[in-house]
PDB file of C-alpha atoms in Angstrom:
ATOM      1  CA  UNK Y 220     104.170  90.103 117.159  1.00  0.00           C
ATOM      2  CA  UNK Y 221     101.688  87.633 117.594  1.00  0.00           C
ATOM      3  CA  UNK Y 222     100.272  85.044 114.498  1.00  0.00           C
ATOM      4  CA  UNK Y 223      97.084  87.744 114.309  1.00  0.00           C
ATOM      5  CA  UNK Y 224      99.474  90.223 113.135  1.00  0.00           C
ATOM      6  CA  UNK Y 225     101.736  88.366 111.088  1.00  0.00           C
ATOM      7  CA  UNK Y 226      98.924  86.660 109.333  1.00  0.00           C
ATOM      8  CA  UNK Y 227      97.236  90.193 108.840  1.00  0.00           C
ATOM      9  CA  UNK Y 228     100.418  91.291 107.795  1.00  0.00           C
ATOM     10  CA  UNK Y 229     100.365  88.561 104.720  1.00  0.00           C
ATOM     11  CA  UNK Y 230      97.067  89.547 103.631  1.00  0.00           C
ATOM     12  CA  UNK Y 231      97.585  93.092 103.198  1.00  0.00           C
ATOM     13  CA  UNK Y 232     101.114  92.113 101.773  1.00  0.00           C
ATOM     14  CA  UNK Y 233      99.407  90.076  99.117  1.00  0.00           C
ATOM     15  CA  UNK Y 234      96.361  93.063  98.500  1.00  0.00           C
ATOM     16  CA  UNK Y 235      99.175  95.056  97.483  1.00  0.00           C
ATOM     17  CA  UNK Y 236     101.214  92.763  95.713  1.00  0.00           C
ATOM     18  CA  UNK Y 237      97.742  92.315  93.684  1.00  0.00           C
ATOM     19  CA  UNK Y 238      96.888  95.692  93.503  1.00  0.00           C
ATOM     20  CA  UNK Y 239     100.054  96.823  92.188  1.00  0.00           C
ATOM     21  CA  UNK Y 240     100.321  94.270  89.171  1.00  0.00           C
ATOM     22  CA  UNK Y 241      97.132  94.480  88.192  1.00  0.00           C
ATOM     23  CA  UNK Y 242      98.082  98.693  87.626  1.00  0.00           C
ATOM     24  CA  UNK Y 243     100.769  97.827  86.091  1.00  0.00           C
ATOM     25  CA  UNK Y 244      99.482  95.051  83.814  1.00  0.00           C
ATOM     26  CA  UNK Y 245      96.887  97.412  82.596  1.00  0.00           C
ATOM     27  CA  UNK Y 246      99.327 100.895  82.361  1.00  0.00           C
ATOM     28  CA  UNK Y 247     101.118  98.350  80.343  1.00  0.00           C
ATOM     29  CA  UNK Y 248      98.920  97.661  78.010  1.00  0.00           C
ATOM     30  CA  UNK Y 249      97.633 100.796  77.440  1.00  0.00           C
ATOM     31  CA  UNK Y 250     101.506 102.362  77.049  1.00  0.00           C
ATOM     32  CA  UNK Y 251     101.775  99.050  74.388  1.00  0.00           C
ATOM     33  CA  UNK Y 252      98.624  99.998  72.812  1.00  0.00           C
ATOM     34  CA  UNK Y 253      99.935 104.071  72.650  1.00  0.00           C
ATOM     35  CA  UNK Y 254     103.157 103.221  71.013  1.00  0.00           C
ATOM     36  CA  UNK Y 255     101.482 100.882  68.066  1.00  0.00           C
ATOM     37  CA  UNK Y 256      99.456 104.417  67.269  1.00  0.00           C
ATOM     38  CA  UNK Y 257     101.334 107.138  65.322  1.00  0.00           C
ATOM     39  CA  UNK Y 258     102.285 110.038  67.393  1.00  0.00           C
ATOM     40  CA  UNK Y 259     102.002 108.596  70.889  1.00  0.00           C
ATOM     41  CA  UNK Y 260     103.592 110.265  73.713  1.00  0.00           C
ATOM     42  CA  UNK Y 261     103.246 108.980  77.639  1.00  0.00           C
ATOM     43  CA  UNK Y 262     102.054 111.579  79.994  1.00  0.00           C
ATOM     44  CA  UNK Y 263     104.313 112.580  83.019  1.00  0.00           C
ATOM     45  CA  UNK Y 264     101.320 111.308  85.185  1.00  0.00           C
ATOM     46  CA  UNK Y 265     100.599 107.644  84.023  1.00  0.00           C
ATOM     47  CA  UNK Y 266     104.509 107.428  83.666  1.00  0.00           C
ATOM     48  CA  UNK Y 267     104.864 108.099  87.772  1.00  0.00           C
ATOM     49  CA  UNK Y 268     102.141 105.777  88.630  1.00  0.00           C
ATOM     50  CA  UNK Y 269     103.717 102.593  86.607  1.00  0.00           C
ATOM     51  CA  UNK Y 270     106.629 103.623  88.298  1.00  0.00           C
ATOM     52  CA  UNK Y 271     104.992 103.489  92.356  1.00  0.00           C
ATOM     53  CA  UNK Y 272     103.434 100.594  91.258  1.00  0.00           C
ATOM     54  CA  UNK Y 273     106.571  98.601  89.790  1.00  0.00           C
ATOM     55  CA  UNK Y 274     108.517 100.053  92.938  1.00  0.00           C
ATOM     56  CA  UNK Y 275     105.329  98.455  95.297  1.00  0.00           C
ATOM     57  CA  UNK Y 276     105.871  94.999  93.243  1.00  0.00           C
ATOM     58  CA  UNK Y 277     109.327  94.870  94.301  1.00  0.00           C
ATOM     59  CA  UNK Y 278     108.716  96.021  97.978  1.00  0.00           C
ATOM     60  CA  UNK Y 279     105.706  93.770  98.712  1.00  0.00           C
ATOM     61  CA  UNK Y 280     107.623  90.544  97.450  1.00  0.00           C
ATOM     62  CA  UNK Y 281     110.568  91.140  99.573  1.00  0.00           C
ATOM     63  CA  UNK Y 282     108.143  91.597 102.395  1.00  0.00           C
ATOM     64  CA  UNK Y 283     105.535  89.378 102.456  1.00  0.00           C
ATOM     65  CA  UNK Y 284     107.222  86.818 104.747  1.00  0.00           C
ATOM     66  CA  UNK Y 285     106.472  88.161 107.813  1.00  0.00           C
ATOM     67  CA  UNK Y 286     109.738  88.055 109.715  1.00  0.00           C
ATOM     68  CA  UNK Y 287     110.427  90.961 112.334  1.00  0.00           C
ATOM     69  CA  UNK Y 288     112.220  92.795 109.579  1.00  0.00           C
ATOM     70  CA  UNK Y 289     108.868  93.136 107.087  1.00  0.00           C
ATOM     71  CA  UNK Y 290     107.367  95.295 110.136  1.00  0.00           C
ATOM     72  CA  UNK Y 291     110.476  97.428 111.274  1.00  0.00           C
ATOM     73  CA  UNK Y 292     109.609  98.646 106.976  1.00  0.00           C
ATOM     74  CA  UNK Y 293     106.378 100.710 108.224  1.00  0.00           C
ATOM     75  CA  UNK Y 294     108.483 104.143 107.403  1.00  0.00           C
ATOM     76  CA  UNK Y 295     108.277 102.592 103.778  1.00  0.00           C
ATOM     77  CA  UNK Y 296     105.223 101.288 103.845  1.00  0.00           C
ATOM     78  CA  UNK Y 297     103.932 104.601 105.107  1.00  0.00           C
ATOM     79  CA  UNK Y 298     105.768 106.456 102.259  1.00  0.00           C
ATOM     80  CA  UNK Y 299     104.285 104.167  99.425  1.00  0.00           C
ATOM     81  CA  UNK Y 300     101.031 105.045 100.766  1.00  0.00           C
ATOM     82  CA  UNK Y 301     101.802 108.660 100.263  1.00  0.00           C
ATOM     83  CA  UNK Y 302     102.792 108.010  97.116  1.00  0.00           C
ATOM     84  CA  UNK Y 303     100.041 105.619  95.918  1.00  0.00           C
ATOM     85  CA  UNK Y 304      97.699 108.710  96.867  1.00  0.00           C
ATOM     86  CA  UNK Y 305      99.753 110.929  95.076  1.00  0.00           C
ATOM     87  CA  UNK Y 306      98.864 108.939  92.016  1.00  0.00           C
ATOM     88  CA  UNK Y 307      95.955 108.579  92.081  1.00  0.00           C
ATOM     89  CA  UNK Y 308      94.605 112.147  93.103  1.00  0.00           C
ATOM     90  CA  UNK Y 309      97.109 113.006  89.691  1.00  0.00           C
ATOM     91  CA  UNK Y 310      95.200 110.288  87.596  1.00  0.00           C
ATOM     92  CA  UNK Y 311      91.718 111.048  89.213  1.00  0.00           C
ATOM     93  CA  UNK Y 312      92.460 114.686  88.192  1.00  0.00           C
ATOM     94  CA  UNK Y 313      92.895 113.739  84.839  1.00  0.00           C
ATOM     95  CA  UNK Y 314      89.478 112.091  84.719  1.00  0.00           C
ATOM     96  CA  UNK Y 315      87.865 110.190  87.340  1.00  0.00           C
ATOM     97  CA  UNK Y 316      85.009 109.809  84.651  1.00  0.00           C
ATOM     98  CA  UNK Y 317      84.702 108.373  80.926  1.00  0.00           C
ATOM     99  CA  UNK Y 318      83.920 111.639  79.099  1.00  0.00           C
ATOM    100  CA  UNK Y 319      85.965 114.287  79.309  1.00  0.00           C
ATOM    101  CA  UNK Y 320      88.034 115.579  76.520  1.00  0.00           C
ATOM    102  CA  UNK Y 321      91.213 114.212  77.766  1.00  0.00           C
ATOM    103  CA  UNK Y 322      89.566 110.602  78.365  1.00  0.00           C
ATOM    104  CA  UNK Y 323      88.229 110.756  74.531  1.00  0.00           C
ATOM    105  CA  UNK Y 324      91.300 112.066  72.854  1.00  0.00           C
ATOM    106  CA  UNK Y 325      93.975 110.386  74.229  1.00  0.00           C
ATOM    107  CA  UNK Y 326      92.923 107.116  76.649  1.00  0.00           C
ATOM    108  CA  UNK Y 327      90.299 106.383  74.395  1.00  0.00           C
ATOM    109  CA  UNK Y 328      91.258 106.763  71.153  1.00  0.00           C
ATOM    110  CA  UNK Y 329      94.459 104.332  71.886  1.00  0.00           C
ATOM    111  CA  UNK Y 330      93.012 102.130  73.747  1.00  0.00           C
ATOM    112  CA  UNK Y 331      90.566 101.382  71.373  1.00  0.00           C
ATOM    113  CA  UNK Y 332      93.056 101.701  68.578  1.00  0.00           C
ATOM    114  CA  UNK Y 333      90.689 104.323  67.160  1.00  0.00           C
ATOM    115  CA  UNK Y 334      93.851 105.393  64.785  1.00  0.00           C
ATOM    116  CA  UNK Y 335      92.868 102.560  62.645  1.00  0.00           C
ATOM    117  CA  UNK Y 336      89.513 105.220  61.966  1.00  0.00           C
ATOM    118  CA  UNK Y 337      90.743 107.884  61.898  1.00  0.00           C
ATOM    119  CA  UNK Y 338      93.441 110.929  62.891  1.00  0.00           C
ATOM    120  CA  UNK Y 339      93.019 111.889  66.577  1.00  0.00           C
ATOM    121  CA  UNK Y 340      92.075 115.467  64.751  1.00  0.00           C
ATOM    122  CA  UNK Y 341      89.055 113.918  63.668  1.00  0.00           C
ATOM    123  CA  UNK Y 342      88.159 112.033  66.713  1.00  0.00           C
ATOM    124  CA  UNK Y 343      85.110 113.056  68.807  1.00  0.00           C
ATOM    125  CA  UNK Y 344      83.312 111.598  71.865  1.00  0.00           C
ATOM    126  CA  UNK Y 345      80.924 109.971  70.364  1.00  0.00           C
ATOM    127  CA  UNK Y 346      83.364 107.853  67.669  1.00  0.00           C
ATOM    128  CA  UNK Y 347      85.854 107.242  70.765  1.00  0.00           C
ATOM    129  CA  UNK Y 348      82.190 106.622  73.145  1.00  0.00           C
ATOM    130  CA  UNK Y 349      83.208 104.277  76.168  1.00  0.00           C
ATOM    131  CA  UNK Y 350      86.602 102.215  75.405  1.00  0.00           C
ATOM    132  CA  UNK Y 351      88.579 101.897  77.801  1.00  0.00           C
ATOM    133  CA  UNK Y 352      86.525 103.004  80.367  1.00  0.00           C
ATOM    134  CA  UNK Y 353      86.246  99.989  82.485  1.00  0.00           C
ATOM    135  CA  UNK Y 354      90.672  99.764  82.396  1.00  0.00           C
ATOM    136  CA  UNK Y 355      90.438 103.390  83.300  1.00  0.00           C
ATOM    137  CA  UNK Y 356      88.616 103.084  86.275  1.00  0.00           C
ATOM    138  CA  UNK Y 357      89.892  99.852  87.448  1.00  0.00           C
ATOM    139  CA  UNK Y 358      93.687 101.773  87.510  1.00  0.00           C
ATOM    140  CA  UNK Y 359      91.671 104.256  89.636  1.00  0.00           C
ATOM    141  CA  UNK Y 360      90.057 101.712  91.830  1.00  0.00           C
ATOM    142  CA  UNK Y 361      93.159  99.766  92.874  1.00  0.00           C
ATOM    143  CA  UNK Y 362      95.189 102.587  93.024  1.00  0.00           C
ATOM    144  CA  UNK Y 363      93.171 103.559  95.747  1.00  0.00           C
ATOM    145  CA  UNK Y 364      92.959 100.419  97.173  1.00  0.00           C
ATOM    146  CA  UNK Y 365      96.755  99.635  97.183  1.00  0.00           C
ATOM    147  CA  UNK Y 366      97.347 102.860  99.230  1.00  0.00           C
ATOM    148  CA  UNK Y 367      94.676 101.751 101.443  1.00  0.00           C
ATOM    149  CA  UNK Y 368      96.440  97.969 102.057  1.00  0.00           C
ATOM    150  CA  UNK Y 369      99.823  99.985 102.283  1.00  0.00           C
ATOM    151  CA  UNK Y 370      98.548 102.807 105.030  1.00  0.00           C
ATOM    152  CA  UNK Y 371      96.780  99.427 107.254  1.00  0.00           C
ATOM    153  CA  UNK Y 372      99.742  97.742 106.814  1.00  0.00           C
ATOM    154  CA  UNK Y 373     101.761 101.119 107.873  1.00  0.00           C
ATOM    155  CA  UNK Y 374      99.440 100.811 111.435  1.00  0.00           C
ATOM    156  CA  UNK Y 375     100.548  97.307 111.969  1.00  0.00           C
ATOM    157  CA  UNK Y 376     104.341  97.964 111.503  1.00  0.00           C
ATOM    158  CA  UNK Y 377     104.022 100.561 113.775  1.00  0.00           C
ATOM    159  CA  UNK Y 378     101.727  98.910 116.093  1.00  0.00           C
ATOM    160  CA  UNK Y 379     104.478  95.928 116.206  1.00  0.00           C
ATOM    161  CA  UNK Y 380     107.449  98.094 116.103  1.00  0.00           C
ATOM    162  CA  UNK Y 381     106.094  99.772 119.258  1.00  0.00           C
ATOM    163  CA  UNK Y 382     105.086  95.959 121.470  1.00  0.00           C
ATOM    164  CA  UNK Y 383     109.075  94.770 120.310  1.00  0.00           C
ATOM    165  CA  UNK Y 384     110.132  98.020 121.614  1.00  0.00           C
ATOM    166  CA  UNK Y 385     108.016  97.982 124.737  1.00  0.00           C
ATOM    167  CA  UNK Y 386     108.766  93.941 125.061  1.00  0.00           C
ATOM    168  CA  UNK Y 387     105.873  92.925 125.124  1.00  0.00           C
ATOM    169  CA  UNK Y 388     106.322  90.676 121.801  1.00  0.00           C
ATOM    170  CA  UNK Y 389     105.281  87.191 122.264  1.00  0.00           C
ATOM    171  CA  UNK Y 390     106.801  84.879 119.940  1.00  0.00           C
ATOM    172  CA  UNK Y 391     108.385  81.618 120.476  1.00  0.00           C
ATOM    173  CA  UNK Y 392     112.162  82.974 121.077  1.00  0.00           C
ATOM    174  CA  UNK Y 393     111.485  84.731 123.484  1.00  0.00           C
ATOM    175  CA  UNK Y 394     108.880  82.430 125.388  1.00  0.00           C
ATOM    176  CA  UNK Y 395     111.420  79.716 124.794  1.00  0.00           C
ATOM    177  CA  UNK Y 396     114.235  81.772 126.115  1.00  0.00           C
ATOM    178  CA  UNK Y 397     112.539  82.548 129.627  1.00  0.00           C
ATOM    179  CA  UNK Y 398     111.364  78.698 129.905  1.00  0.00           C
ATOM    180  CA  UNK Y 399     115.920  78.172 129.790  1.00  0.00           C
ATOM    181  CA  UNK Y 400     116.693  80.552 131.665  1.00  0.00           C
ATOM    182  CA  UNK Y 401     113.944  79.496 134.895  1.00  0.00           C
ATOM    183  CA  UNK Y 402     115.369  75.735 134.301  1.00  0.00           C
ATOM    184  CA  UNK Y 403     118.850  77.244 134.767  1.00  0.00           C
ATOM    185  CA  UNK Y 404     117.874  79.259 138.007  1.00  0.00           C
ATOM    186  CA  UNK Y 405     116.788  75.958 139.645  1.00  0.00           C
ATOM    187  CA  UNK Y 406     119.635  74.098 138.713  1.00  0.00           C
ATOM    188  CA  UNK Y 407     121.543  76.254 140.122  1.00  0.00           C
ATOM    189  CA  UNK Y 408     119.625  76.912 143.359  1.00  0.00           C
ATOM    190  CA  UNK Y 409     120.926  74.397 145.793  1.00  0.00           C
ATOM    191  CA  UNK Y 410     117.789  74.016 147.920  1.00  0.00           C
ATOM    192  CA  UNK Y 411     115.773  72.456 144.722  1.00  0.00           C
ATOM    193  CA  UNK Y 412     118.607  69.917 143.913  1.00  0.00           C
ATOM    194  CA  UNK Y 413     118.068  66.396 145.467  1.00  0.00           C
TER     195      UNK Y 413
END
């Protein structure tokens, strides 16, 4: 656990600390946005992914210092990644482009508070055009990104776990505990005392 890993282990700490609010900053906008509109409902899918991401918020804080603890959590660390890809393959799914029906009936029209216009029954793709799309795609974008800080940071733990449990960790404990212990060996070692 040398400072290349611990400072590595920061950075990608902080990606998904930044990753993960800037989902759920814009989810929760768009969830505000859906509830101001008449007949809103929150889909199953963007529901889950606020959730992983609020979960990730949490995890990354109490983490970030990187004390021997933060890299014994790779199991977790390898299980948000699963999840963060299970988001967004269910959110890419939905649309991973700005013009299907689903993108201008239902992320469109409230993010653009199109229900100020009209009903949603009378909503097509070319009142509805673009809005959004740029939120849309930026959830997509650091989704992906978070799971990719979460899987590297995964590696490390595991890469750590495996040099504590081999011993070969070099840290100043340990260095600082073998420095005492050879002073001790000579002091006791009557042929060096004089």
């Amino acid at each position: 656990m040398g400072t290349g890993s611990k400072v590595f282990s920061v950075i990608l700490r902080l990606a998904e600390l930044c990753s993960s609010t800037i989902i759920v900053a814009l989810l929760g906008r768009f969830f505000y946005l859906m509830h101001l509109g008449p007949d809103g409902s929150v889909g199953g899918r963007l529901i889950y992914a606020e959730v992983i991401s609020c979960l990730e918020i949490i995890s990354s804080i109490i983490l970030v210092v990187p004390y021997k603890y933060s890299f014994y959590a790779w199991p977790l660390d390898a299980i948000f990644f699963v999840c963060s890809i299970v988001a967004f393959g269910l959110l890419a799914e939905l649309n991973s482009s700005c013009d299907s029906y689903w993108y201008w009936n239902y992320w469109g029209y409230y993010w653009g508070r199109f229900w100020t216009v009209a009903p949603r029954v009378n909503i097509t793709a070319d009142i509805v055009d673009r809005a959004g799309c740029g939120s849309w795609r930026a959830i997509l974008a650091f989704l992906f990104m978070g799971a990719m800080a979460w899987m590297l940071s995964a590696i490390l733990g595991i890469f750590v776990f495996l040099e504590i449990r081999e011993g070969r960790e070099t840290h100043r404990t340990s260095a600082f505990r073998e420095k005492f212990m050879r002073k001790t060996n000579r002091a006791a070692d009557p042929e060096t005392q004089q």
